[in-house]
């Protein structure tokens, strides 16, 4: 983990909802893994005052670039959407733990802004696992088709049925045969209600579920205690330091 100045390589709109920002990566920072995040402070600005976390969505070792996917909603991301290649960014990272799976099967589930780290996890794990990628959206117009790669074709769910399967990602999983969950790990990143529903679902079908918890993370290094969650054993955990990836059974929903 290091504080570093990086340079924007691309800032691409993939749909009216999703953009992807790619930037130079220095190998001395260490290889960013799926599930890990960075803390970003926009240089030359006082807004936002605090750093903001963004999870890695890709890493290109050959070209030494890394990326994250973001939704334009709020001051930071509006400012980010106006930044151009060549401009500097101040980052701290890579931070946190990573997605992993000890099972043959993996079902990677992303909803909303949880899409980026799930795409990265799917990309990293697909060569070694029987992988299903499931992503959920409100409607067709928000789907960033160009973020998908042929090696990880997605099952797409939309709330209004305008693309893919009508319904949410949990309903989609419920429609799959029970055998699909044997020797399988669910990896998930997305809105809190989606993660809570997946925790309950995985418990019912008897498979492991690892969730990426999203909290506001001001410091990212375990110092401010602003990202604390309750664990089922009565202890507390800092999402930035002990997470952001947790076994869903550990988390008080
Ligand atoms: Fe400060 Fe986690 S963000 S302790």
CSV table of C-alpha atoms and ligand atoms in Angstrom, one decimal:
chain,number,residue,atom,x,y,z
A,1,UNK,CA,0.0,0.0,0.0
A,2,UNK,CA,1.4,3.3,-1.1
A,3,UNK,CA,0.4,6.9,-1.7
A,4,UNK,CA,1.1,7.7,-5.3
A,5,UNK,CA,0.5,10.2,-8.1
A,6,UNK,CA,-0.9,8.5,-11.2
A,7,UNK,CA,-1.9,9.8,-14.7
A,8,UNK,CA,-5.3,9.3,-16.3
A,9,UNK,CA,-5.0,7.2,-19.5
A,10,UNK,CA,-8.7,6.9,-20.4
A,11,UNK,CA,-12.0,8.1,-19.0
A,12,UNK,CA,-14.6,6.3,-21.0
A,13,UNK,CA,-18.4,6.4,-20.9
A,14,UNK,CA,-19.7,2.8,-21.3
A,15,UNK,CA,-23.4,3.7,-20.8
A,16,UNK,CA,-25.3,6.7,-19.5
A,17,UNK,CA,-24.8,5.2,-16.0
A,18,UNK,CA,-21.3,3.7,-16.0
A,19,UNK,CA,-17.9,5.2,-16.8
A,20,UNK,CA,-14.5,3.6,-16.4
A,21,UNK,CA,-11.4,5.4,-15.5
A,22,UNK,CA,-8.0,3.9,-16.4
A,23,UNK,CA,-4.7,5.3,-15.1
A,24,UNK,CA,-1.0,4.5,-15.1
A,25,UNK,CA,0.1,2.0,-12.5
A,26,UNK,CA,3.5,1.7,-10.9
A,27,UNK,CA,4.6,-1.9,-10.3
A,28,UNK,CA,6.2,-0.8,-7.0
A,29,UNK,CA,2.7,-0.3,-5.6
A,30,UNK,CA,2.1,-4.0,-5.9
A,31,UNK,CA,-0.4,-5.8,-8.1
A,32,UNK,CA,-4.0,-4.7,-7.4
A,33,UNK,CA,-6.3,-7.8,-6.8
A,34,UNK,CA,-10.0,-8.2,-7.4
A,35,UNK,CA,-11.9,-7.0,-4.3
A,36,UNK,CA,-9.1,-4.5,-3.3
A,37,UNK,CA,-9.7,-0.8,-3.6
A,38,UNK,CA,-7.9,2.5,-3.7
A,39,UNK,CA,-8.6,5.8,-2.0
A,40,UNK,CA,-8.7,8.8,-4.3
A,41,UNK,CA,-8.2,12.5,-3.7
A,42,UNK,CA,-8.6,14.8,-6.6
A,43,UNK,CA,-5.5,17.0,-6.8
A,44,UNK,CA,-5.9,20.8,-6.6
A,45,UNK,CA,-9.4,20.5,-5.1
A,46,UNK,CA,-10.8,20.9,-1.7
A,47,UNK,CA,-14.0,19.0,-2.6
A,48,UNK,CA,-14.4,16.4,-1.5
A,49,UNK,CA,-12.5,17.0,1.7
A,50,UNK,CA,-12.3,13.3,2.4
A,51,UNK,CA,-10.8,10.6,0.2
A,52,UNK,CA,-13.3,8.4,-1.7
A,53,UNK,CA,-12.9,4.6,-2.2
A,54,UNK,CA,-13.1,3.0,-5.6
A,55,UNK,CA,-12.7,-0.8,-6.2
A,56,UNK,CA,-10.4,-1.9,-8.9
A,57,UNK,CA,-12.2,-3.2,-12.0
A,58,UNK,CA,-9.1,-4.3,-14.1
A,59,UNK,CA,-5.4,-4.4,-14.1
A,60,UNK,CA,-3.2,-4.6,-17.2
A,61,UNK,CA,0.2,-5.9,-16.2
A,62,UNK,CA,1.7,-5.5,-19.7
A,63,UNK,CA,0.7,-1.9,-20.2
A,64,UNK,CA,1.0,-1.1,-16.5
A,65,UNK,CA,-2.5,0.4,-16.1
A,66,UNK,CA,-5.3,-0.1,-13.6
A,67,UNK,CA,-9.0,0.9,-13.8
A,68,UNK,CA,-12.1,1.4,-11.8
A,69,UNK,CA,-15.8,1.7,-12.9
A,70,UNK,CA,-17.9,4.5,-11.4
A,71,UNK,CA,-21.4,5.9,-11.6
A,72,UNK,CA,-21.7,9.7,-11.9
A,73,UNK,CA,-23.7,10.6,-8.8
A,74,UNK,CA,-22.3,13.3,-6.5
A,75,UNK,CA,-19.6,15.8,-6.4
A,76,UNK,CA,-16.6,13.5,-6.7
A,77,UNK,CA,-17.8,11.4,-9.6
A,78,UNK,CA,-19.2,14.5,-11.5
A,79,UNK,CA,-15.7,16.0,-11.2
A,80,UNK,CA,-14.1,12.7,-12.2
A,81,UNK,CA,-16.3,12.5,-15.3
A,82,UNK,CA,-14.8,15.8,-16.6
A,83,UNK,CA,-11.2,14.7,-16.1
A,84,UNK,CA,-9.2,13.9,-19.2
A,85,UNK,CA,-6.2,11.7,-20.2
A,86,UNK,CA,-2.9,13.2,-19.0
A,87,UNK,CA,-4.4,14.7,-15.9
A,88,UNK,CA,-3.0,13.5,-12.5
A,89,UNK,CA,-4.7,11.7,-9.7
A,90,UNK,CA,-3.6,11.1,-6.1
A,91,UNK,CA,-4.3,7.6,-4.9
A,92,UNK,CA,-3.6,5.4,-1.9
A,93,UNK,CA,-3.6,1.7,-2.6
A,94,UNK,CA,-4.1,-1.1,-3.2
A,95,UNK,CA,-6.0,-1.5,0.1
A,96,UNK,CA,-8.0,-4.3,1.7
A,97,UNK,CA,-8.3,-8.0,1.1
A,98,UNK,CA,-9.4,-9.8,-2.0
A,99,UNK,CA,-12.0,-12.1,-3.5
A,100,UNK,CA,-11.0,-15.8,-3.6
A,101,UNK,CA,-12.6,-19.2,-4.0
A,102,UNK,CA,-11.6,-22.7,-2.9
A,103,UNK,CA,-14.5,-24.3,-4.7
A,104,UNK,CA,-14.6,-25.5,-8.4
A,105,UNK,CA,-17.7,-23.4,-9.0
A,106,UNK,CA,-17.9,-19.6,-8.7
A,107,UNK,CA,-21.0,-17.4,-9.2
A,108,UNK,CA,-19.9,-13.8,-9.4
A,109,UNK,CA,-22.8,-11.4,-8.8
A,110,UNK,CA,-22.7,-7.7,-9.4
A,111,UNK,CA,-25.4,-5.0,-8.9
A,112,UNK,CA,-25.1,-1.3,-9.5
A,113,UNK,CA,-21.7,0.1,-8.8
A,114,UNK,CA,-20.6,-3.3,-7.5
A,115,UNK,CA,-20.1,-4.2,-11.2
A,116,UNK,CA,-16.5,-3.2,-11.4
A,117,UNK,CA,-14.9,-5.5,-8.8
A,118,UNK,CA,-17.2,-8.3,-9.9
A,119,UNK,CA,-16.0,-8.0,-13.5
A,120,UNK,CA,-12.4,-8.1,-12.3
A,121,UNK,CA,-13.1,-11.1,-10.0
A,122,UNK,CA,-14.8,-13.0,-12.9
A,123,UNK,CA,-11.8,-12.2,-15.2
A,124,UNK,CA,-9.3,-13.4,-12.7
A,125,UNK,CA,-11.1,-16.5,-11.6
A,126,UNK,CA,-12.6,-17.7,-14.9
A,127,UNK,CA,-9.5,-19.6,-16.2
A,128,UNK,CA,-9.5,-21.7,-13.0
A,129,UNK,CA,-13.1,-22.2,-12.0
A,130,UNK,CA,-16.5,-23.1,-13.5
A,131,UNK,CA,-17.7,-19.5,-13.5
A,132,UNK,CA,-21.1,-17.9,-13.9
A,133,UNK,CA,-21.3,-14.1,-14.1
A,134,UNK,CA,-24.6,-12.5,-13.1
A,135,UNK,CA,-25.2,-8.8,-13.3
A,136,UNK,CA,-28.3,-6.7,-12.5
A,137,UNK,CA,-29.6,-3.4,-13.7
A,138,UNK,CA,-32.6,-1.2,-13.6
A,139,UNK,CA,-33.1,-1.3,-17.3
A,140,UNK,CA,-31.4,-1.9,-20.6
A,141,UNK,CA,-30.2,1.7,-21.1
A,142,UNK,CA,-27.8,1.5,-18.1
A,143,UNK,CA,-26.1,-1.7,-19.3
A,144,UNK,CA,-22.4,-1.1,-20.1
A,145,UNK,CA,-22.1,-3.8,-22.7
A,146,UNK,CA,-18.6,-2.7,-23.8
A,147,UNK,CA,-17.2,-3.5,-20.3
A,148,UNK,CA,-17.9,-7.2,-20.8
A,149,UNK,CA,-15.4,-9.5,-22.4
A,150,UNK,CA,-16.0,-12.7,-24.5
A,151,UNK,CA,-14.2,-14.8,-21.9
A,152,UNK,CA,-16.8,-13.9,-19.3
A,153,UNK,CA,-20.2,-13.7,-21.0
A,154,UNK,CA,-22.8,-12.4,-18.4
A,155,UNK,CA,-26.3,-13.4,-17.5
A,156,UNK,CA,-28.1,-10.1,-17.3
A,157,UNK,CA,-31.1,-9.2,-15.2
A,158,UNK,CA,-33.2,-6.1,-15.4
A,159,UNK,CA,-35.8,-4.8,-13.0
A,160,UNK,CA,-38.2,-3.9,-15.9
A,161,UNK,CA,-37.3,-6.9,-18.2
A,162,UNK,CA,-36.1,-4.6,-21.0
A,163,UNK,CA,-33.0,-6.8,-21.4
A,164,UNK,CA,-32.0,-10.3,-20.2
A,165,UNK,CA,-34.1,-11.8,-17.6
A,166,UNK,CA,-36.8,-9.8,-15.8
A,167,UNK,CA,-36.2,-9.6,-12.1
A,168,UNK,CA,-33.3,-9.1,-9.7
A,169,UNK,CA,-30.1,-11.2,-9.4
A,170,UNK,CA,-31.4,-13.1,-6.4
A,171,UNK,CA,-34.5,-14.1,-8.2
A,172,UNK,CA,-32.3,-15.3,-11.1
A,173,UNK,CA,-30.2,-17.4,-8.8
A,174,UNK,CA,-33.4,-18.9,-7.3
A,175,UNK,CA,-34.3,-20.1,-10.8
A,176,UNK,CA,-31.1,-22.1,-11.2
A,177,UNK,CA,-31.0,-25.8,-10.4
A,178,UNK,CA,-29.9,-26.6,-6.9
A,179,UNK,CA,-26.9,-28.6,-8.2
A,180,UNK,CA,-25.4,-25.4,-9.5
A,181,UNK,CA,-24.6,-24.4,-6.0
A,182,UNK,CA,-22.7,-27.6,-5.1
A,183,UNK,CA,-19.0,-27.0,-4.5
A,184,UNK,CA,-19.6,-23.3,-5.4
A,185,UNK,CA,-18.8,-19.9,-3.9
A,186,UNK,CA,-20.9,-16.9,-4.5
A,187,UNK,CA,-18.9,-13.6,-4.8
A,188,UNK,CA,-21.0,-10.5,-4.6
A,189,UNK,CA,-20.7,-6.7,-4.7
A,190,UNK,CA,-23.6,-4.3,-4.9
A,191,UNK,CA,-26.3,-2.6,-2.8
A,192,UNK,CA,-26.7,-3.6,0.8
A,193,UNK,CA,-30.2,-5.2,0.4
A,194,UNK,CA,-28.8,-7.3,-2.5
A,195,UNK,CA,-25.9,-8.5,-0.4
A,196,UNK,CA,-28.3,-9.3,2.5
A,197,UNK,CA,-30.6,-11.2,0.3
A,198,UNK,CA,-27.6,-13.2,-1.2
A,199,UNK,CA,-26.4,-13.9,2.4
A,200,UNK,CA,-29.8,-15.4,3.2
A,201,UNK,CA,-30.0,-17.3,-0.2
A,202,UNK,CA,-26.5,-18.8,0.2
A,203,UNK,CA,-27.4,-20.0,3.7
A,204,UNK,CA,-30.5,-21.7,2.3
A,205,UNK,CA,-28.7,-23.5,-0.5
A,206,UNK,CA,-25.6,-24.3,1.7
A,207,UNK,CA,-22.9,-22.5,-0.2
A,208,UNK,CA,-20.2,-20.0,0.8
A,209,UNK,CA,-20.9,-16.4,0.0
A,210,UNK,CA,-18.3,-13.7,0.1
A,211,UNK,CA,-19.5,-10.1,0.0
A,212,UNK,CA,-17.7,-6.9,-0.6
A,213,UNK,CA,-19.1,-4.4,1.9
A,214,UNK,CA,-19.5,-0.9,0.8
A,215,UNK,CA,-19.1,1.8,3.4
A,216,UNK,CA,-18.0,5.4,3.3
A,217,UNK,CA,-14.3,5.0,3.9
A,218,UNK,CA,-12.6,8.3,4.8
A,219,UNK,CA,-9.1,7.1,5.7
A,220,UNK,CA,-9.0,3.6,4.2
A,221,UNK,CA,-6.2,2.5,6.5
A,222,UNK,CA,-8.1,1.6,9.7
A,223,UNK,CA,-7.5,4.8,11.6
A,224,UNK,CA,-10.8,6.8,11.6
A,225,UNK,CA,-13.2,4.0,12.6
A,226,UNK,CA,-15.8,5.4,10.2
A,227,UNK,CA,-16.4,2.1,8.4
A,228,UNK,CA,-17.1,-0.2,11.3
A,229,UNK,CA,-19.7,-3.0,10.9
A,230,UNK,CA,-21.0,-5.6,13.4
A,231,UNK,CA,-20.0,-9.2,13.2
A,232,UNK,CA,-22.3,-12.1,14.3
A,233,UNK,CA,-19.7,-13.1,17.0
A,234,UNK,CA,-20.3,-9.8,18.7
A,235,UNK,CA,-17.1,-8.2,17.6
A,236,UNK,CA,-16.7,-5.2,15.2
A,237,UNK,CA,-14.7,-5.0,12.0
A,238,UNK,CA,-13.4,-2.2,9.9
A,239,UNK,CA,-14.5,-2.6,6.3
A,240,UNK,CA,-11.3,-0.9,5.1
A,241,UNK,CA,-8.9,-3.0,7.1
A,242,UNK,CA,-10.5,-6.4,7.9
A,243,UNK,CA,-12.5,-6.2,4.7
A,244,UNK,CA,-13.9,-5.2,2.4
A,245,UNK,CA,-14.5,-8.9,1.6
A,246,UNK,CA,-16.3,-10.8,4.3
A,247,UNK,CA,-17.9,-14.2,4.5
A,248,UNK,CA,-21.7,-13.3,4.5
A,249,UNK,CA,-22.2,-15.4,7.6
A,250,UNK,CA,-19.9,-13.1,9.6
A,251,UNK,CA,-21.9,-10.0,9.0
A,252,UNK,CA,-24.9,-8.7,11.0
A,253,UNK,CA,-27.4,-7.7,8.3
B,1,LIG,FE1,-11.1,4.9,8.4
B,1,LIG,FE2,-12.0,2.4,7.8
B,1,LIG,S1,-12.1,4.2,6.6
B,1,LIG,S2,-11.1,3.1,9.6
